[in-house]
PDB file of C-alpha atoms in Angstrom:
ATOM      1  CA  MET A 158      29.077 -17.785  -4.166  1.00 48.00           C
ATOM      2  CA  THR A 159      26.467 -17.310  -1.446  1.00 51.00           C
ATOM      3  CA  LEU A 160      22.851 -16.434  -2.067  1.00 49.00           C
ATOM      4  CA  GLY A 161      22.243 -12.722  -2.248  1.00 50.00           C
ATOM      5  CA  THR A 162      25.764 -11.862  -3.287  1.00 52.00           C
ATOM      6  CA  LYS A 163      25.705  -8.788  -5.494  1.00 51.00           C
ATOM      7  CA  ILE A 164      27.411  -9.214  -8.844  1.00 51.00           C
ATOM      8  CA  ASP A 165      28.805  -6.023 -10.290  1.00 53.00           C
ATOM      9  CA  ALA A 166      28.139  -5.478 -13.967  1.00 50.00           C
ATOM     10  CA  PRO A 167      31.243  -5.147 -16.118  1.00 51.00           C
ATOM     11  CA  THR A 168      32.098  -1.560 -16.818  1.00 53.00           C
ATOM     12  CA  THR A 169      33.290  -0.210 -20.133  1.00 51.00           C
ATOM     13  CA  ARG A 170      36.540   1.619 -19.635  1.00 52.00           C
ATOM     14  CA  GLY A 171      37.487   4.477 -21.913  1.00 51.00           C
ATOM     15  CA  PRO A 172      40.974   5.584 -22.845  1.00 54.00           C
ATOM     16  CA  VAL A 173      43.312   5.908 -19.917  1.00 57.00           C
ATOM     17  CA  ASP A 174      43.678   9.613 -19.137  1.00 69.00           C
ATOM     18  CA  SER A 175      47.396   9.343 -18.703  1.00 80.00           C
ATOM     19  CA  ARG A 176      49.905  12.166 -18.983  1.00 81.00           C
ATOM     20  CA  GLY A 177      50.905  11.031 -22.480  1.00 84.00           C
ATOM     21  CA  TYR A 178      47.278  10.954 -23.646  1.00 86.00           C
ATOM     22  CA  ARG A 179      46.666  14.458 -22.299  1.00 87.00           C
ATOM     23  CA  ILE A 180      49.740  15.718 -24.151  1.00 90.00           C
ATOM     24  CA  PHE A 181      48.470  14.039 -27.323  1.00 90.00           C
ATOM     25  CA  ARG A 182      45.102  15.768 -27.046  1.00 91.00           C
ATOM     26  CA  VAL A 183      46.720  19.162 -26.523  1.00 92.00           C
ATOM     27  CA  VAL A 184      49.082  18.696 -29.469  1.00 94.00           C
ATOM     28  CA  ASN A 185      46.232  17.370 -31.639  1.00 93.00           C
ATOM     29  CA  THR A 186      44.072  20.374 -30.774  1.00 94.00           C
ATOM     30  CA  VAL A 187      46.870  22.838 -31.522  1.00 95.00           C
ATOM     31  CA  VAL A 188      47.659  21.186 -34.865  1.00 95.00           C
ATOM     32  CA  LEU A 189      43.995  21.137 -35.958  1.00 94.00           C
ATOM     33  CA  LEU A 190      43.529  24.769 -34.943  1.00 95.00           C
ATOM     34  CA  GLY A 191      46.621  25.610 -36.970  1.00 94.00           C
ATOM     35  CA  VAL A 192      45.138  23.849 -40.002  1.00 94.00           C
ATOM     36  CA  VAL A 193      41.900  25.818 -39.574  1.00 91.00           C
ATOM     37  CA  VAL A 194      43.785  29.122 -39.380  1.00 91.00           C
ATOM     38  CA  VAL A 195      45.949  28.311 -42.403  1.00 91.00           C
ATOM     39  CA  THR A 196      42.825  27.338 -44.359  1.00 88.00           C
ATOM     40  CA  LEU A 197      40.662  30.304 -43.408  1.00 89.00           C
ATOM     41  CA  TYR A 198      43.248  33.080 -43.455  1.00 90.00           C
ATOM     42  CA  PRO A 199      43.705  33.323 -47.265  1.00 88.00           C
ATOM     43  CA  PHE A 200      39.961  33.470 -47.876  1.00 87.00           C
ATOM     44  CA  LEU A 201      39.363  36.036 -45.108  1.00 90.00           C
ATOM     45  CA  ASN A 202      42.231  38.081 -46.514  1.00 89.00           C
ATOM     46  CA  ILE A 203      40.666  37.999 -49.975  1.00 87.00           C
ATOM     47  CA  VAL A 204      37.312  39.164 -48.587  1.00 89.00           C
ATOM     48  CA  ALA A 205      39.013  41.956 -46.642  1.00 89.00           C
ATOM     49  CA  ARG A 206      40.968  43.050 -49.729  1.00 86.00           C
ATOM     50  CA  SER A 207      37.785  43.183 -51.795  1.00 85.00           C
ATOM     51  CA  LEU A 208      36.287  45.638 -49.284  1.00 87.00           C
ATOM     52  CA  SER A 209      39.377  47.798 -48.724  1.00 85.00           C
ATOM     53  CA  GLU A 210      40.719  50.897 -50.410  1.00 82.00           C
ATOM     54  CA  GLU A 211      43.494  50.546 -52.937  1.00 77.00           C
ATOM     55  CA  ALA A 212      46.035  52.534 -50.890  1.00 79.00           C
ATOM     56  CA  TYR A 213      45.828  50.135 -47.930  1.00 82.00           C
ATOM     57  CA  ILE A 214      46.161  47.103 -50.205  1.00 78.00           C
ATOM     58  CA  ILE A 215      49.240  48.500 -51.950  1.00 75.00           C
ATOM     59  CA  ALA A 216      50.754  49.385 -48.567  1.00 78.00           C
ATOM     60  CA  GLY A 217      50.202  45.804 -47.364  1.00 77.00           C
ATOM     61  CA  LYS A 218      48.094  46.866 -44.379  1.00 83.00           C
ATOM     62  CA  VAL A 219      45.115  44.609 -45.081  1.00 85.00           C
ATOM     63  CA  THR A 220      45.006  41.293 -43.188  1.00 86.00           C
ATOM     64  CA  VAL A 221      41.598  39.870 -42.261  1.00 87.00           C
ATOM     65  CA  VAL A 222      39.864  43.166 -41.449  1.00 88.00           C
ATOM     66  CA  PRO A 223      38.945  45.637 -44.228  1.00 88.00           C
ATOM     67  CA  ARG A 224      40.802  48.969 -44.119  1.00 86.00           C
ATOM     68  CA  GLY A 225      39.145  52.056 -45.542  1.00 84.00           C
ATOM     69  CA  PHE A 226      35.867  50.297 -46.329  1.00 84.00           C
ATOM     70  CA  ASP A 227      35.212  50.745 -50.042  1.00 82.00           C
ATOM     71  CA  LEU A 228      32.731  49.152 -52.454  1.00 83.00           C
ATOM     72  CA  THR A 229      33.947  50.779 -55.653  1.00 80.00           C
ATOM     73  CA  ALA A 230      34.966  47.479 -57.233  1.00 78.00           C
ATOM     74  CA  TYR A 231      31.625  45.838 -56.412  1.00 84.00           C
ATOM     75  CA  LYS A 232      29.712  48.825 -57.800  1.00 83.00           C
ATOM     76  CA  LEU A 233      31.820  48.773 -60.934  1.00 79.00           C
ATOM     77  CA  LEU A 234      30.970  45.142 -61.572  1.00 76.00           C
ATOM     78  CA  MET A 235      27.320  45.123 -60.578  1.00 81.00           C
ATOM     79  CA  SER A 236      26.398  48.277 -62.501  1.00 84.00           C
ATOM     80  CA  ASP A 237      27.126  46.495 -65.772  1.00 80.00           C
ATOM     81  CA  ALA A 238      24.166  44.574 -67.255  1.00 87.00           C
ATOM     82  CA  MET A 239      26.574  42.306 -69.118  1.00 88.00           C
ATOM     83  CA  PHE A 240      27.913  41.074 -65.780  1.00 85.00           C
ATOM     84  CA  TRP A 241      24.495  39.660 -64.875  1.00 88.00           C
ATOM     85  CA  THR A 242      24.081  38.189 -68.358  1.00 92.00           C
ATOM     86  CA  ASN A 243      27.388  36.371 -68.037  1.00 91.00           C
ATOM     87  CA  TYR A 244      26.548  35.311 -64.492  1.00 90.00           C
ATOM     88  CA  ARG A 245      23.323  33.778 -65.760  1.00 92.00           C
ATOM     89  CA  ASN A 246      25.302  32.008 -68.470  1.00 94.00           C
ATOM     90  CA  THR A 247      27.589  30.504 -65.834  1.00 93.00           C
ATOM     91  CA  VAL A 248      24.637  29.162 -63.882  1.00 93.00           C
ATOM     92  CA  VAL A 249      23.077  27.661 -67.034  1.00 95.00           C
ATOM     93  CA  TYR A 250      26.371  26.164 -68.224  1.00 95.00           C
ATOM     94  CA  THR A 251      27.090  24.668 -64.805  1.00 94.00           C
ATOM     95  CA  VAL A 252      23.643  23.129 -64.353  1.00 95.00           C
ATOM     96  CA  VAL A 253      23.423  21.689 -67.876  1.00 96.00           C
ATOM     97  CA  ALA A 254      27.027  20.462 -67.915  1.00 95.00           C
ATOM     98  CA  THR A 255      26.718  18.857 -64.482  1.00 95.00           C
ATOM     99  CA  LEU A 256      23.524  17.005 -65.434  1.00 96.00           C
ATOM    100  CA  ILE A 257      25.065  15.696 -68.659  1.00 96.00           C
ATOM    101  CA  SER A 258      28.281  14.712 -66.903  1.00 96.00           C
ATOM    102  CA  ILE A 259      26.441  12.861 -64.135  1.00 95.00           C
ATOM    103  CA  VAL A 260      24.340  10.899 -66.650  1.00 95.00           C
ATOM    104  CA  LEU A 261      27.298   9.948 -68.840  1.00 95.00           C
ATOM    105  CA  THR A 262      29.629   9.148 -65.932  1.00 95.00           C
ATOM    106  CA  THR A 263      27.000   7.040 -64.172  1.00 94.00           C
ATOM    107  CA  CYS A 264      26.187   5.014 -67.287  1.00 93.00           C
ATOM    108  CA  TYR A 265      29.827   4.480 -68.227  1.00 93.00           C
ATOM    109  CA  ALA A 266      30.874   3.595 -64.671  1.00 93.00           C
ATOM    110  CA  TYR A 267      27.976   1.157 -64.238  1.00 93.00           C
ATOM    111  CA  VAL A 268      28.916  -0.632 -67.452  1.00 92.00           C
ATOM    112  CA  LEU A 269      32.582  -0.858 -66.481  1.00 92.00           C
ATOM    113  CA  SER A 270      31.687  -2.277 -63.066  1.00 91.00           C
ATOM    114  CA  LYS A 271      30.408  -5.513 -64.652  1.00 89.00           C
ATOM    115  CA  PRO A 272      33.168  -8.168 -64.788  1.00 88.00           C
ATOM    116  CA  GLN A 273      31.218 -10.194 -67.340  1.00 87.00           C
ATOM    117  CA  LEU A 274      31.171  -7.340 -69.859  1.00 87.00           C
ATOM    118  CA  LYS A 275      32.867  -8.269 -73.124  1.00 89.00           C
ATOM    119  CA  GLY A 276      35.611  -5.822 -74.034  1.00 89.00           C
ATOM    120  CA  ARG A 277      35.709  -4.385 -70.510  1.00 90.00           C
ATOM    121  CA  PRO A 278      39.543  -4.102 -70.363  1.00 90.00           C
ATOM    122  CA  PHE A 279      39.511  -2.273 -73.689  1.00 92.00           C
ATOM    123  CA  LEU A 280      36.907   0.246 -72.497  1.00 91.00           C
ATOM    124  CA  ILE A 281      38.805   0.839 -69.270  1.00 90.00           C
ATOM    125  CA  GLY A 282      41.998   1.275 -71.277  1.00 91.00           C
ATOM    126  CA  ILE A 283      40.367   3.925 -73.460  1.00 90.00           C
ATOM    127  CA  ALA A 284      39.354   5.880 -70.368  1.00 90.00           C
ATOM    128  CA  LEU A 285      42.786   5.586 -68.766  1.00 90.00           C
ATOM    129  CA  PHE A 286      44.515   6.588 -72.009  1.00 91.00           C
ATOM    130  CA  THR A 287      42.747   9.957 -71.977  1.00 88.00           C
ATOM    131  CA  MET A 288      44.115  10.685 -68.498  1.00 86.00           C
ATOM    132  CA  PHE A 289      47.649  10.867 -69.871  1.00 87.00           C
ATOM    133  CA  PHE A 290      47.233  11.825 -73.527  1.00 86.00           C
ATOM    134  CA  SER A 291      45.049  14.272 -75.429  1.00 82.00           C
ATOM    135  CA  GLY A 292      44.663  15.364 -79.007  1.00 81.00           C
ATOM    136  CA  GLY A 293      46.142  18.785 -78.335  1.00 85.00           C
ATOM    137  CA  LEU A 294      44.731  22.283 -78.329  1.00 88.00           C
ATOM    138  CA  ILE A 295      44.635  22.885 -82.085  1.00 90.00           C
ATOM    139  CA  PRO A 296      43.047  19.514 -83.052  1.00 90.00           C
ATOM    140  CA  ASN A 297      40.423  20.016 -80.351  1.00 91.00           C
ATOM    141  CA  TYR A 298      39.665  23.499 -81.645  1.00 92.00           C
ATOM    142  CA  VAL A 299      39.361  22.222 -85.218  1.00 92.00           C
ATOM    143  CA  LEU A 300      37.091  19.383 -84.065  1.00 92.00           C
ATOM    144  CA  VAL A 301      34.755  21.618 -82.043  1.00 92.00           C
ATOM    145  CA  THR A 302      34.574  24.133 -84.891  1.00 92.00           C
ATOM    146  CA  SER A 303      33.933  21.498 -87.560  1.00 94.00           C
ATOM    147  CA  LEU A 304      31.093  20.041 -85.473  1.00 93.00           C
ATOM    148  CA  GLY A 305      29.388  23.436 -85.424  1.00 92.00           C
ATOM    149  CA  MET A 306      29.613  23.812 -81.651  1.00 93.00           C
ATOM    150  CA  LYS A 307      31.554  27.071 -81.603  1.00 92.00           C
ATOM    151  CA  ASN A 308      29.654  29.918 -79.916  1.00 93.00           C
ATOM    152  CA  THR A 309      27.197  27.453 -78.355  1.00 93.00           C
ATOM    153  CA  ILE A 310      26.764  25.993 -74.901  1.00 92.00           C
ATOM    154  CA  TRP A 311      27.868  22.606 -76.224  1.00 94.00           C
ATOM    155  CA  ALA A 312      31.406  23.857 -76.806  1.00 93.00           C
ATOM    156  CA  VAL A 313      31.667  24.322 -73.032  1.00 92.00           C
ATOM    157  CA  VAL A 314      29.744  21.218 -71.999  1.00 91.00           C
ATOM    158  CA  ILE A 315      30.675  18.358 -74.332  1.00 92.00           C
ATOM    159  CA  PRO A 316      34.523  18.423 -74.411  1.00 89.00           C
ATOM    160  CA  ASN A 317      34.738  18.043 -70.610  1.00 88.00           C
ATOM    161  CA  ALA A 318      31.653  15.913 -70.041  1.00 91.00           C
ATOM    162  CA  ILE A 319      33.464  12.971 -68.392  1.00 92.00           C
ATOM    163  CA  SER A 320      36.240  13.161 -65.834  1.00 92.00           C
ATOM    164  CA  VAL A 321      38.170   9.884 -65.799  1.00 92.00           C
ATOM    165  CA  PHE A 322      39.009  10.293 -62.107  1.00 91.00           C
ATOM    166  CA  ASN A 323      35.323  10.660 -61.233  1.00 92.00           C
ATOM    167  CA  LEU A 324      34.550   7.737 -63.549  1.00 93.00           C
ATOM    168  CA  LEU A 325      36.961   5.416 -61.750  1.00 91.00           C
ATOM    169  CA  VAL A 326      35.712   6.454 -58.306  1.00 89.00           C
ATOM    170  CA  MET A 327      32.121   5.810 -59.337  1.00 91.00           C
ATOM    171  CA  LYS A 328      33.082   2.476 -60.945  1.00 92.00           C
ATOM    172  CA  ALA A 329      34.700   1.341 -57.699  1.00 90.00           C
ATOM    173  CA  PHE A 330      31.543   2.297 -55.804  1.00 89.00           C
ATOM    174  CA  PHE A 331      29.291   0.267 -58.105  1.00 91.00           C
ATOM    175  CA  GLU A 332      31.646  -2.702 -57.756  1.00 89.00           C
ATOM    176  CA  SER A 333      31.261  -2.530 -53.972  1.00 87.00           C
ATOM    177  CA  LEU A 334      27.474  -3.002 -54.130  1.00 86.00           C
ATOM    178  CA  PRO A 335      26.299  -6.571 -53.365  1.00 86.00           C
ATOM    179  CA  SER A 336      25.664  -8.442 -56.605  1.00 86.00           C
ATOM    180  CA  GLU A 337      22.829 -10.341 -54.892  1.00 87.00           C
ATOM    181  CA  LEU A 338      20.666  -7.215 -55.019  1.00 86.00           C
ATOM    182  CA  GLU A 339      20.831  -7.077 -58.799  1.00 87.00           C
ATOM    183  CA  GLU A 340      20.352 -10.825 -59.121  1.00 87.00           C
ATOM    184  CA  ALA A 341      17.204 -10.657 -56.990  1.00 89.00           C
ATOM    185  CA  ALA A 342      15.892  -7.734 -59.054  1.00 87.00           C
ATOM    186  CA  ALA A 343      16.572  -9.671 -62.260  1.00 88.00           C
ATOM    187  CA  VAL A 344      14.615 -12.641 -60.887  1.00 88.00           C
ATOM    188  CA  ASP A 345      11.707 -10.274 -60.187  1.00 85.00           C
ATOM    189  CA  GLY A 346      11.696  -9.282 -63.859  1.00 87.00           C
ATOM    190  CA  LEU A 347      13.671  -6.040 -63.980  1.00 87.00           C
ATOM    191  CA  ASN A 348      15.870  -5.465 -66.995  1.00 89.00           C
ATOM    192  CA  THR A 349      19.264  -3.731 -66.917  1.00 86.00           C
ATOM    193  CA  TYR A 350      17.801  -0.225 -67.037  1.00 88.00           C
ATOM    194  CA  GLY A 351      15.249  -1.032 -64.359  1.00 90.00           C
ATOM    195  CA  ILE A 352      17.962  -2.394 -62.065  1.00 90.00           C
ATOM    196  CA  LEU A 353      20.040   0.744 -62.556  1.00 90.00           C
ATOM    197  CA  LEU A 354      17.171   3.174 -62.028  1.00 90.00           C
ATOM    198  CA  ARG A 355      15.251   1.385 -59.256  1.00 90.00           C
ATOM    199  CA  ILE A 356      17.954  -0.481 -57.340  1.00 89.00           C
ATOM    200  CA  VAL A 357      21.430   0.932 -57.961  1.00 91.00           C
ATOM    201  CA  LEU A 358      20.784   4.681 -58.120  1.00 91.00           C
ATOM    202  CA  PRO A 359      18.737   4.877 -54.890  1.00 89.00           C
ATOM    203  CA  LEU A 360      21.700   3.215 -53.130  1.00 87.00           C
ATOM    204  CA  SER A 361      24.152   5.638 -54.734  1.00 87.00           C
ATOM    205  CA  LYS A 362      22.979   8.973 -53.362  1.00 85.00           C
ATOM    206  CA  ALA A 363      26.250   9.616 -51.528  1.00 83.00           C
ATOM    207  CA  ILE A 364      28.516   9.050 -54.532  1.00 87.00           C
ATOM    208  CA  ILE A 365      26.174  10.940 -56.880  1.00 90.00           C
ATOM    209  CA  ALA A 366      26.111  13.951 -54.549  1.00 86.00           C
ATOM    210  CA  THR A 367      29.905  13.840 -54.413  1.00 86.00           C
ATOM    211  CA  MET A 368      30.183  13.718 -58.194  1.00 90.00           C
ATOM    212  CA  VAL A 369      27.701  16.590 -58.527  1.00 90.00           C
ATOM    213  CA  LEU A 370      29.927  18.672 -56.262  1.00 87.00           C
ATOM    214  CA  PHE A 371      33.085  17.768 -58.187  1.00 89.00           C
ATOM    215  CA  TYR A 372      31.575  18.524 -61.586  1.00 93.00           C
ATOM    216  CA  ALA A 373      29.742  21.677 -60.487  1.00 91.00           C
ATOM    217  CA  VAL A 374      32.891  23.206 -58.992  1.00 88.00           C
ATOM    218  CA  SER A 375      34.890  22.283 -62.094  1.00 90.00           C
ATOM    219  CA  PHE A 376      32.422  23.804 -64.562  1.00 93.00           C
ATOM    220  CA  TRP A 377      31.757  26.860 -62.397  1.00 91.00           C
ATOM    221  CA  ASN A 378      35.448  27.729 -62.218  1.00 87.00           C
ATOM    222  CA  SER A 379      36.197  26.882 -65.859  1.00 88.00           C
ATOM    223  CA  TRP A 380      37.026  29.814 -68.101  1.00 88.00           C
ATOM    224  CA  PHE A 381      39.587  28.718 -70.686  1.00 90.00           C
ATOM    225  CA  THR A 382      37.200  26.489 -72.657  1.00 91.00           C
ATOM    226  CA  ALA A 383      34.718  29.335 -73.067  1.00 92.00           C
ATOM    227  CA  PHE A 384      37.535  31.785 -73.770  1.00 91.00           C
ATOM    228  CA  LEU A 385      38.707  29.497 -76.570  1.00 91.00           C
ATOM    229  CA  TYR A 386      35.423  28.540 -78.235  1.00 93.00           C
ATOM    230  CA  ILE A 387      33.084  31.510 -77.605  1.00 93.00           C
ATOM    231  CA  ASP A 388      33.488  34.878 -79.300  1.00 90.00           C
ATOM    232  CA  ARG A 389      30.163  36.511 -78.475  1.00 91.00           C
ATOM    233  CA  GLN A 390      30.221  38.631 -75.327  1.00 90.00           C
ATOM    234  CA  ASP A 391      26.637  37.738 -74.398  1.00 90.00           C
ATOM    235  CA  LEU A 392      27.488  34.005 -74.319  1.00 93.00           C
ATOM    236  CA  LEU A 393      30.579  34.171 -72.118  1.00 92.00           C
ATOM    237  CA  PRO A 394      30.528  32.892 -68.519  1.00 92.00           C
ATOM    238  CA  VAL A 395      31.204  35.271 -65.668  1.00 88.00           C
ATOM    239  CA  THR A 396      34.716  33.918 -65.153  1.00 87.00           C
ATOM    240  CA  VAL A 397      35.749  35.157 -68.606  1.00 89.00           C
ATOM    241  CA  TYR A 398      33.965  38.461 -67.993  1.00 84.00           C
ATOM    242  CA  LEU A 399      35.902  38.999 -64.795  1.00 77.00           C
ATOM    243  CA  ARG A 400      39.143  37.952 -66.438  1.00 81.00           C
ATOM    244  CA  ASN A 401      38.600  40.554 -69.160  1.00 80.00           C
ATOM    245  CA  LEU A 402      37.645  43.164 -66.584  1.00 71.00           C
ATOM    246  CA  ILE A 403      40.849  42.603 -64.643  1.00 69.00           C
ATOM    247  CA  ALA A 404      42.875  42.935 -67.833  1.00 74.00           C
ATOM    248  CA  GLY A 405      40.992  46.114 -68.773  1.00 66.00           C
ATOM    249  CA  ALA A 406      41.381  47.635 -65.319  1.00 58.00           C
ATOM    250  CA  THR A 407      45.099  46.908 -65.347  1.00 59.00           C
ATOM    251  CA  SER A 408      45.420  48.696 -68.692  1.00 62.00           C
ATOM    252  CA  ALA A 409      43.392  51.609 -67.368  1.00 53.00           C
ATOM    253  CA  GLU A 410      45.685  51.873 -64.373  1.00 52.00           C
ATOM    254  CA  SER A 411      48.765  51.943 -66.594  1.00 54.00           C
ATOM    255  CA  ALA A 412      47.240  54.665 -68.755  1.00 54.00           C
ATOM    256  CA  ALA A 413      45.993  56.654 -65.735  1.00 49.00           C
ATOM    257  CA  ALA A 414      42.486  56.614 -67.173  1.00 48.00           C
ATOM    258  CA  ASP A 415      39.143  56.729 -65.331  1.00 53.00           C
ATOM    259  CA  ALA A 416      39.664  57.392 -61.611  1.00 50.00           C
ATOM    260  CA  ASP A 417      37.114  54.821 -60.454  1.00 50.00           C
ATOM    261  CA  LYS A 418      38.742  52.094 -62.544  1.00 52.00           C
ATOM    262  CA  VAL A 419      42.179  53.031 -61.258  1.00 51.00           C
ATOM    263  CA  GLN A 420      40.971  52.850 -57.665  1.00 51.00           C
ATOM    264  CA  ALA A 421      39.232  49.516 -58.260  1.00 55.00           C
ATOM    265  CA  ALA A 422      42.139  47.906 -60.102  1.00 59.00           C
ATOM    266  CA  ALA A 423      43.873  46.755 -56.914  1.00 60.00           C
ATOM    267  CA  THR A 424      40.746  45.052 -55.580  1.00 74.00           C
ATOM    268  CA  LEU A 425      39.332  43.478 -58.748  1.00 74.00           C
ATOM    269  CA  GLN A 426      41.165  40.189 -58.300  1.00 73.00           C
ATOM    270  CA  ALA A 427      39.810  39.871 -54.770  1.00 80.00           C
ATOM    271  CA  VAL A 428      36.296  40.738 -55.903  1.00 81.00           C
ATOM    272  CA  THR A 429      36.609  38.155 -58.679  1.00 75.00           C
ATOM    273  CA  ILE A 430      37.429  35.381 -56.225  1.00 78.00           C
ATOM    274  CA  VAL A 431      34.667  36.405 -53.816  1.00 85.00           C
ATOM    275  CA  LEU A 432      31.930  36.591 -56.458  1.00 82.00           C
ATOM    276  CA  THR A 433      32.868  33.297 -58.108  1.00 80.00           C
ATOM    277  CA  THR A 434      33.267  31.446 -54.805  1.00 82.00           C
ATOM    278  CA  LEU A 435      30.094  32.506 -52.996  1.00 84.00           C
ATOM    279  CA  PRO A 436      27.647  30.243 -54.912  1.00 83.00           C
ATOM    280  CA  ILE A 437      29.802  27.164 -54.304  1.00 80.00           C
ATOM    281  CA  LEU A 438      30.125  28.072 -50.620  1.00 82.00           C
ATOM    282  CA  ALA A 439      26.341  28.403 -50.431  1.00 82.00           C
ATOM    283  CA  ILE A 440      25.751  24.954 -51.957  1.00 80.00           C
ATOM    284  CA  TYR A 441      28.562  23.041 -50.266  1.00 78.00           C
ATOM    285  CA  PRO A 442      26.980  22.770 -46.764  1.00 77.00           C
ATOM    286  CA  PHE A 443      24.013  20.907 -48.248  1.00 75.00           C
ATOM    287  CA  VAL A 444      26.152  18.215 -49.890  1.00 72.00           C
ATOM    288  CA  GLN A 445      29.134  17.987 -47.544  1.00 71.00           C
ATOM    289  CA  ARG A 446      27.487  15.257 -45.452  1.00 69.00           C
ATOM    290  CA  TYR A 447      27.637  13.032 -48.532  1.00 67.00           C
ATOM    291  CA  PHE A 448      31.144  14.098 -49.509  1.00 64.00           C
ATOM    292  CA  VAL A 449      33.438  11.994 -47.284  1.00 61.00           C
ATOM    293  CA  ARG A 450      31.107   9.008 -47.319  1.00 60.00           C
ATOM    294  CA  GLY A 451      30.808   9.085 -51.105  1.00 54.00           C
ATOM    295  CA  VAL A 452      34.530   9.342 -51.734  1.00 54.00           C
ATOM    296  CA  MET A 453      35.378   6.642 -49.194  1.00 55.00           C
ATOM    297  CA  LEU A 454      32.748   4.257 -50.519  1.00 54.00           C
ATOM    298  CA  GLY A 455      33.973   4.808 -54.051  1.00 49.00           C
ATOM    299  CA  ALA A 456      37.674   4.637 -53.295  1.00 50.00           C
ATOM    300  CA  VAL A 457      37.886   1.747 -50.821  1.00 48.00           C
ATOM    301  CA  LYS A 458      36.629  -1.684 -51.682  1.00 48.00           C
ATOM    302  CA  GLY A 459      36.328  -4.645 -49.389  1.00 45.00           C
TER     303      GLY A 459
END
């Protein structure tokens, strides 16, 4: 090599833009667009149905654009003070239940993630057993009633406080954390609770946000537990209120009763879905950046 010879720097080559690769990109784009359409169409159809007149819905003319714009169903729901009372109950139940579930799931998962824990296989077995077997509807009802939780918030919160699936995902995440971090914290004088609160939890924001989303959606959409254990109308969540309203509107339609109720009967199911989905849709964008990372960190180890 002579003096002054110019040496070209190595270049980083991307994927070869061959004919096969171009076909792959086109097919991939078409498939993903198809998935987007299939995912969005049902929800857009529900929104359009909630804003359309009954005659167009019955005739099957409503797709993703409202026909005969009509807000009768929304007015029927929102003019009732009990609707807002039950909506408030749903918010309270969801917030309280999610907080309790996160605390219990985090503590249980952290304990199960310790290989040196005595009786660990037994505790894991208890959790797994509940995934496949339960006491049954009647024993659960008798238990909740005998504990004095009927017609209280605790009848909704306590029976479903821990999801075993969420527990196992969170356990796997804690097991993936380097044990050296906890050993160093122990050397510095932190006890078990200090390590959990000051070391583990700050590193677990992704999985905690994911669990918050899972639990919040579950409690927000839950209606059967409240339907079973709560008799007072002013303590019911909005999901039970809307369920009862649909049943009442259907009866009114059969009996040819109040004209407004008859007109709204065909759209009440759509309105129900829209009103119960909107809060989750509003919250989801703020936690979705943690969602995939939290699930992957908790589900894949190594």
